[in-house]
Coordinates of C-alpha atoms in Angstrom, one line a residue:
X198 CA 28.1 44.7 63.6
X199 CA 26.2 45.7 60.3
X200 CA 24.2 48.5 59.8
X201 CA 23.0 51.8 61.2
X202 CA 21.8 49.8 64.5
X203 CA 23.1 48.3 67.5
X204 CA 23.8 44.5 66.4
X205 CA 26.3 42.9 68.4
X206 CA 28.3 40.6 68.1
X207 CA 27.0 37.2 66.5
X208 CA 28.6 34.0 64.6
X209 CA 27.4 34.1 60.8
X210 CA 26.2 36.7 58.5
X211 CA 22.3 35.6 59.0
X212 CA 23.1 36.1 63.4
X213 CA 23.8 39.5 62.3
X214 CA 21.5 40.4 60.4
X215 CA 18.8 38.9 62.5
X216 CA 20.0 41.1 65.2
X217 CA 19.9 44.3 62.6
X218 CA 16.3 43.6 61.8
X219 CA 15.1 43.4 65.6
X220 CA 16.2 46.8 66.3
X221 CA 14.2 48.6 63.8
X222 CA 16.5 51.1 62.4
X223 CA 16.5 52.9 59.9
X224 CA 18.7 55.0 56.9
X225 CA 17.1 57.7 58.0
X226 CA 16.2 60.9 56.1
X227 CA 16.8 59.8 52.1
X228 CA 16.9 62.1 48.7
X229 CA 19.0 61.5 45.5
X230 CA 21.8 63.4 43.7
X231 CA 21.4 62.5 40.0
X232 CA 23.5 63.6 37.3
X233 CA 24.0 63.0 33.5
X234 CA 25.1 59.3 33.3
X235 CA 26.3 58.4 30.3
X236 CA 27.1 54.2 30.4
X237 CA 29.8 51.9 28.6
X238 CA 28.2 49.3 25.6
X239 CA 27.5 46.4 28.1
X240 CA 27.0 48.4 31.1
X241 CA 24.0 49.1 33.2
X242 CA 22.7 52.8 33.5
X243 CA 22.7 51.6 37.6
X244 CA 26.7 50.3 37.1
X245 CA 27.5 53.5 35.2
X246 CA 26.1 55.9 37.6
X247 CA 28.0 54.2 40.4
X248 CA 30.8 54.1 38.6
X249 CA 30.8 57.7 37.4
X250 CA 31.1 59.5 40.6
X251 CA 34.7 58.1 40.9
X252 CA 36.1 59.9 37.5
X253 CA 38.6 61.0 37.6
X254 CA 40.2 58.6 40.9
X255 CA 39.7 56.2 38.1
X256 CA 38.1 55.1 34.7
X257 CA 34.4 54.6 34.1
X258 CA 34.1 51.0 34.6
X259 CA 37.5 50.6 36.6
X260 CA 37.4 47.5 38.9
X261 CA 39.4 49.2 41.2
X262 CA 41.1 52.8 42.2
X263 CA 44.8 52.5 42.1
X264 CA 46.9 53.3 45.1
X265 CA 47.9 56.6 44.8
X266 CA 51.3 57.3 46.8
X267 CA 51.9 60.3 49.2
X268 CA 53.5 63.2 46.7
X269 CA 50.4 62.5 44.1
X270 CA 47.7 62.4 46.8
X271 CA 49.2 65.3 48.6
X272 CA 48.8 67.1 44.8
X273 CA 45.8 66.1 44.1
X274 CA 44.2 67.3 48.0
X275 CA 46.1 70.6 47.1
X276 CA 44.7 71.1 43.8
X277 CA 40.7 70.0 44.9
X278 CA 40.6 72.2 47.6
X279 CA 42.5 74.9 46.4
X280 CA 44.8 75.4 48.6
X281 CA 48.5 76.5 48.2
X282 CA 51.4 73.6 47.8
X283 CA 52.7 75.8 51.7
X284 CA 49.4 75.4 52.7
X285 CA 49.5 71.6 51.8
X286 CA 47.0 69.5 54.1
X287 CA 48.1 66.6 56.4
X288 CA 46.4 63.2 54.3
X289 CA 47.9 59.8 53.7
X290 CA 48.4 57.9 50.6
X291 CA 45.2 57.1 48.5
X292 CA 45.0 53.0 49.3
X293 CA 44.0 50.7 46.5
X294 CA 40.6 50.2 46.5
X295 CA 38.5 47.4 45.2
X296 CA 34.7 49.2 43.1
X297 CA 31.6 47.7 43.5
X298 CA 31.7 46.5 40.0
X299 CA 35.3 44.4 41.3
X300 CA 33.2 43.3 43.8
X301 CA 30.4 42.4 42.0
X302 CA 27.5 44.7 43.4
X303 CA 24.2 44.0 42.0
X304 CA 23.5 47.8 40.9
X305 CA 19.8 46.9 40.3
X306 CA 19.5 46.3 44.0
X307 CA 20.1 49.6 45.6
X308 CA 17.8 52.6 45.5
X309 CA 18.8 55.2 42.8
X310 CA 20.3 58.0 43.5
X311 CA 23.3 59.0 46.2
X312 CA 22.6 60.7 49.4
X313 CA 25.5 63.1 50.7
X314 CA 26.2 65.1 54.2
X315 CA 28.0 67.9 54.8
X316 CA 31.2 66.7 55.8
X317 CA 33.1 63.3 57.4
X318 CA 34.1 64.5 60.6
X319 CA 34.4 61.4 62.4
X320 CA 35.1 57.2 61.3
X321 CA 33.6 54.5 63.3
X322 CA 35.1 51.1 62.9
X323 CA 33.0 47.5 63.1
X324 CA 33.2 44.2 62.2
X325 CA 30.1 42.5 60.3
X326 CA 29.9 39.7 62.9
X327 CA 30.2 36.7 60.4
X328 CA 32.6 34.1 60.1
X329 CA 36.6 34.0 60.2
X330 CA 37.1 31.6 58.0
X331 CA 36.5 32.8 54.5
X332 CA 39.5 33.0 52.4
X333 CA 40.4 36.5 51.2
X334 CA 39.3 35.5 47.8
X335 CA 35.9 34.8 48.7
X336 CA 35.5 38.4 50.4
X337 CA 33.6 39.8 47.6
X338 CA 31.1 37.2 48.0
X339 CA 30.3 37.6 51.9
X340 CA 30.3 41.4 51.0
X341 CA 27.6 40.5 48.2
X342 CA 25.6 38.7 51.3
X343 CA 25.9 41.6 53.2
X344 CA 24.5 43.9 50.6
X345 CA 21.8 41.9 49.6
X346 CA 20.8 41.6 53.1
X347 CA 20.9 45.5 54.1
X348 CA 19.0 46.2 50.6
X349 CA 16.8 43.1 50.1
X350 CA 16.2 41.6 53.7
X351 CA 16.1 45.2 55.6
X352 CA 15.1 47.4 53.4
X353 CA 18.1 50.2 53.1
X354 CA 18.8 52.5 50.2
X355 CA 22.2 50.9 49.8
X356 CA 24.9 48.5 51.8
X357 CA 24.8 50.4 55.0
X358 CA 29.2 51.1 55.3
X359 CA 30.9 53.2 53.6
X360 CA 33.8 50.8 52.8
X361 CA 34.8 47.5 54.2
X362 CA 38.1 45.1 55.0
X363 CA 38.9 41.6 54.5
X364 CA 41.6 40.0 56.6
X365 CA 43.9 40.4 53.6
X366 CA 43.9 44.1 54.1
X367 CA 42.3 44.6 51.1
X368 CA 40.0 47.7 50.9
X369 CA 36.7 47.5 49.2
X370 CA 34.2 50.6 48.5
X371 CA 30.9 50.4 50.4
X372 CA 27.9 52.7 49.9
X373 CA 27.6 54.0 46.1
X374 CA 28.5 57.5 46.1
X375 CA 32.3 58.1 45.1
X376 CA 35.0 56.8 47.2
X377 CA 36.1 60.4 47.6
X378 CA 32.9 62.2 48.9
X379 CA 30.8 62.2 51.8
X380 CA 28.3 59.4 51.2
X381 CA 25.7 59.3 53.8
X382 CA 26.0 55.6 55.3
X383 CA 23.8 53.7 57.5
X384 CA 26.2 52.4 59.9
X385 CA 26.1 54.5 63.5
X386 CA 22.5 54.8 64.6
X387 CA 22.5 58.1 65.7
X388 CA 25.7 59.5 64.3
X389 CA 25.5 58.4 60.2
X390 CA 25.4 62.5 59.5
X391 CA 28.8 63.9 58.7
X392 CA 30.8 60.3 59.5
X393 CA 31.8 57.2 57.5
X394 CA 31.8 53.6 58.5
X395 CA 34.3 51.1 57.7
X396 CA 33.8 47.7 58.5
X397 CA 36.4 44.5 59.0
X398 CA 34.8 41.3 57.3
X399 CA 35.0 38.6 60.6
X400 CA 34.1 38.4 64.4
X401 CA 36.8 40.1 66.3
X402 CA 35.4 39.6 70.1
X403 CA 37.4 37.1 71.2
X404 CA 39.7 36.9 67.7
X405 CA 42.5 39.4 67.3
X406 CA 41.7 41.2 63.9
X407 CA 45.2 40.0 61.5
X408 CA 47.6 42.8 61.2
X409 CA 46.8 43.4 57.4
X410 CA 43.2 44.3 58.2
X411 CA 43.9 46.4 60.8
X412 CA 46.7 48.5 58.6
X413 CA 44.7 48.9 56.1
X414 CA 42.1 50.8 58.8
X415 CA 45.0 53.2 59.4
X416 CA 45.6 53.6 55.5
X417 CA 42.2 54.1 54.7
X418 CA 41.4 56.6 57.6
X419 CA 44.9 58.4 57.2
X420 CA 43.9 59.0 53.6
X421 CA 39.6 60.0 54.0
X422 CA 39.8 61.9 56.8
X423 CA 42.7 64.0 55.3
X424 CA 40.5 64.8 52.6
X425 CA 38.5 66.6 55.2
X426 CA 41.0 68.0 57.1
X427 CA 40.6 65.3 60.3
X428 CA 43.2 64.8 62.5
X429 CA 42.7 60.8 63.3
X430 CA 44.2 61.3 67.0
X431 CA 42.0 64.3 67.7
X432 CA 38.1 64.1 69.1
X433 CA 35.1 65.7 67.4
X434 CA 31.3 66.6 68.8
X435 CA 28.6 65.3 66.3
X436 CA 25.1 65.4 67.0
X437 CA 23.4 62.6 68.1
X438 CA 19.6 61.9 66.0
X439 CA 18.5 59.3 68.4
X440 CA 19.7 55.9 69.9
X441 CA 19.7 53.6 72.3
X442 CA 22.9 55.6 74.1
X443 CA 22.5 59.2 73.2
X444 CA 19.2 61.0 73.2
X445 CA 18.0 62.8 70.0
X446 CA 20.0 65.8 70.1
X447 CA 22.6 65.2 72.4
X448 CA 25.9 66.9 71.7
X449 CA 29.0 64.2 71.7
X450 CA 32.3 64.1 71.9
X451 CA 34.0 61.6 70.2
X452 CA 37.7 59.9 68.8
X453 CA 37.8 61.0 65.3
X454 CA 38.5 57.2 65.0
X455 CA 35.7 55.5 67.0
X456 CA 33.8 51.9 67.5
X457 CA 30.4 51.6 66.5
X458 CA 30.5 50.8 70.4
X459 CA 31.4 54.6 71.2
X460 CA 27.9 55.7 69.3
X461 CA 25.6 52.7 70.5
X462 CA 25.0 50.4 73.2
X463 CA 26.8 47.3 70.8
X464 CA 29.7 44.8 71.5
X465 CA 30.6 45.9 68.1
X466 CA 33.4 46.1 66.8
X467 CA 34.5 43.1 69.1
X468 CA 36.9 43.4 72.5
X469 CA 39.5 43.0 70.3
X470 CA 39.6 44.9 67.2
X471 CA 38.4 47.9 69.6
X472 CA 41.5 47.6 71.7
X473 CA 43.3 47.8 68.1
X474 CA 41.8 51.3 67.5
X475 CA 44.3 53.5 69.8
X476 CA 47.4 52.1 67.9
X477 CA 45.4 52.7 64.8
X478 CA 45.0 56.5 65.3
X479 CA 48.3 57.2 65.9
X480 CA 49.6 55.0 62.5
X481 CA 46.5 56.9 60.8
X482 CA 48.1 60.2 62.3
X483 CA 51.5 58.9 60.8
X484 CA 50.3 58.3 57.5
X485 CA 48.9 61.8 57.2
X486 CA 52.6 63.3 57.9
X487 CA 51.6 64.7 61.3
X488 CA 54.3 65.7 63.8

């Protein structure tokens, strides 16, 4: 379900969202990272600055960040963190990934501004808990309802994931930020510090999530949690900062690869994509070259 709260499970975007707005939560704690923007003739100072933070994984003004494939990722993880090529870290393939300018994001919307933690130690999957039925083409549209909904309607900084899925399989960046970084998200009540969210566009409670969409989970995670150094198979502890399942403070242990479900009392991300999340460590696992 969307956001940082406990929504479950509900037919239509506006079911939802409704749900979002009756549990009250909130982004939580908020601040802004600004740097020198400088913006293309045409271009918004708002589309610039969300477009900026993902020089160099493509152009200022780039549509979308190419796939990358395992050798060239590999280099680049190697040469960001400055490690040796022996010392190489486990990470899959960079996936293509659709920009908020592909998908049409409304820069004036969001709050200024980007809003980073630490680290991304953990990834909880959801599903938005609209309808099946769209065609893949017309993803960019639901995700432009979803946005205007999280910003507009209940009054977030930003779209509350990180990065979302359409049935296709196609991967399309969330929260402004850089694809690439730890962008705080409002996703996980409770657990948004030092995690991402990544949500599949449909209902998947009593629909089995297509095949494309749930690969493109694995590629996704095998590739972002690599950049940190996350083994998708292993479990992490993250501090819980208040929910409806874990107390403020509580010290959990969690999959690496979680539900929404895992982190708050929610049907989200559906019986059925959840039962898809054990294959989808060990593909994630895969994809990061681990034995």
């Amino acid at each position: 379900a969307t956001g940082a709260s406990g929504a479950t499970g509900a037919s239509g975007a506006t079911g939802a969202s409704r749900a979002i707005a009756a549990s009250g939560a909130a982004d939580g704690p908020e601040g802004d990272d600004k740097g020198d923007v400088v913006a293309l003739p045409g271009m918004t100072m708002e589309t610039a600055e969300s477009s900026s933070v993902n020089v160099p994984l493509a152009a200022l003004g780039a549509k979308e960040i190419t796939a990358l494939d395992k050798a060239d990722t590999t280099a680049d993880a190697v040469a960001d963190s400055g490690l040796t090529a022996a010392a190489r870290p486990y990470i899959g393939p960079r996936p293509r990934i659709v920009t908020r300018l592909g998908w049409g994001a409304d820069e004036s919307l969001r709050e200024p501004g980007f809003v980073y933690t630490s680290t991304v130690k953990a990834a909880f999957v959801h599903h938005t808990a609209s309808g099946n039925n769209y065609a893949c083409k017309d993803a960019p549209a639901v995700l432009r309802s979803l946005y205007r909904y999280h910003v507009v309607s209940s009054g977030w900084r930003d779209l509350g994931y990180n990065f979302a899925v359409d049935k296709c399989g196609t991967v399309y960046e969330g929260r402004a930020g850089g694809v690439a970084k730890a962008v705080l998200g409002a996703h996980t009540m409770g657990f948004n510090t030092d995690s991402m969210g990544v949500a599949v566009i449909g209902t998947y409670t009593s629909t089995k999530p297509p095949a494309a969409a749930v690969k493109a989970v694995a590629q996704l995670t095998a590739w972002k949690l690599g950049l940190f150094n996350r083994d998708p198979r292993a479990k992490t502890t993250l501090k819980s900062g208040g929910g409806n399942r874990f107390k403020k403070g509580t010290s959990v242990q969690l999959n690496v690869i979680s539900g929404h479900r895992d982190g708050f009392a929610t049907e989200c991300p559906g019986k059925l994509l959840y039962a898809q999340l054990p294959p989808t460590r060990t593909s994630s696992a895969k994809l990061q070259g681990r034995p």
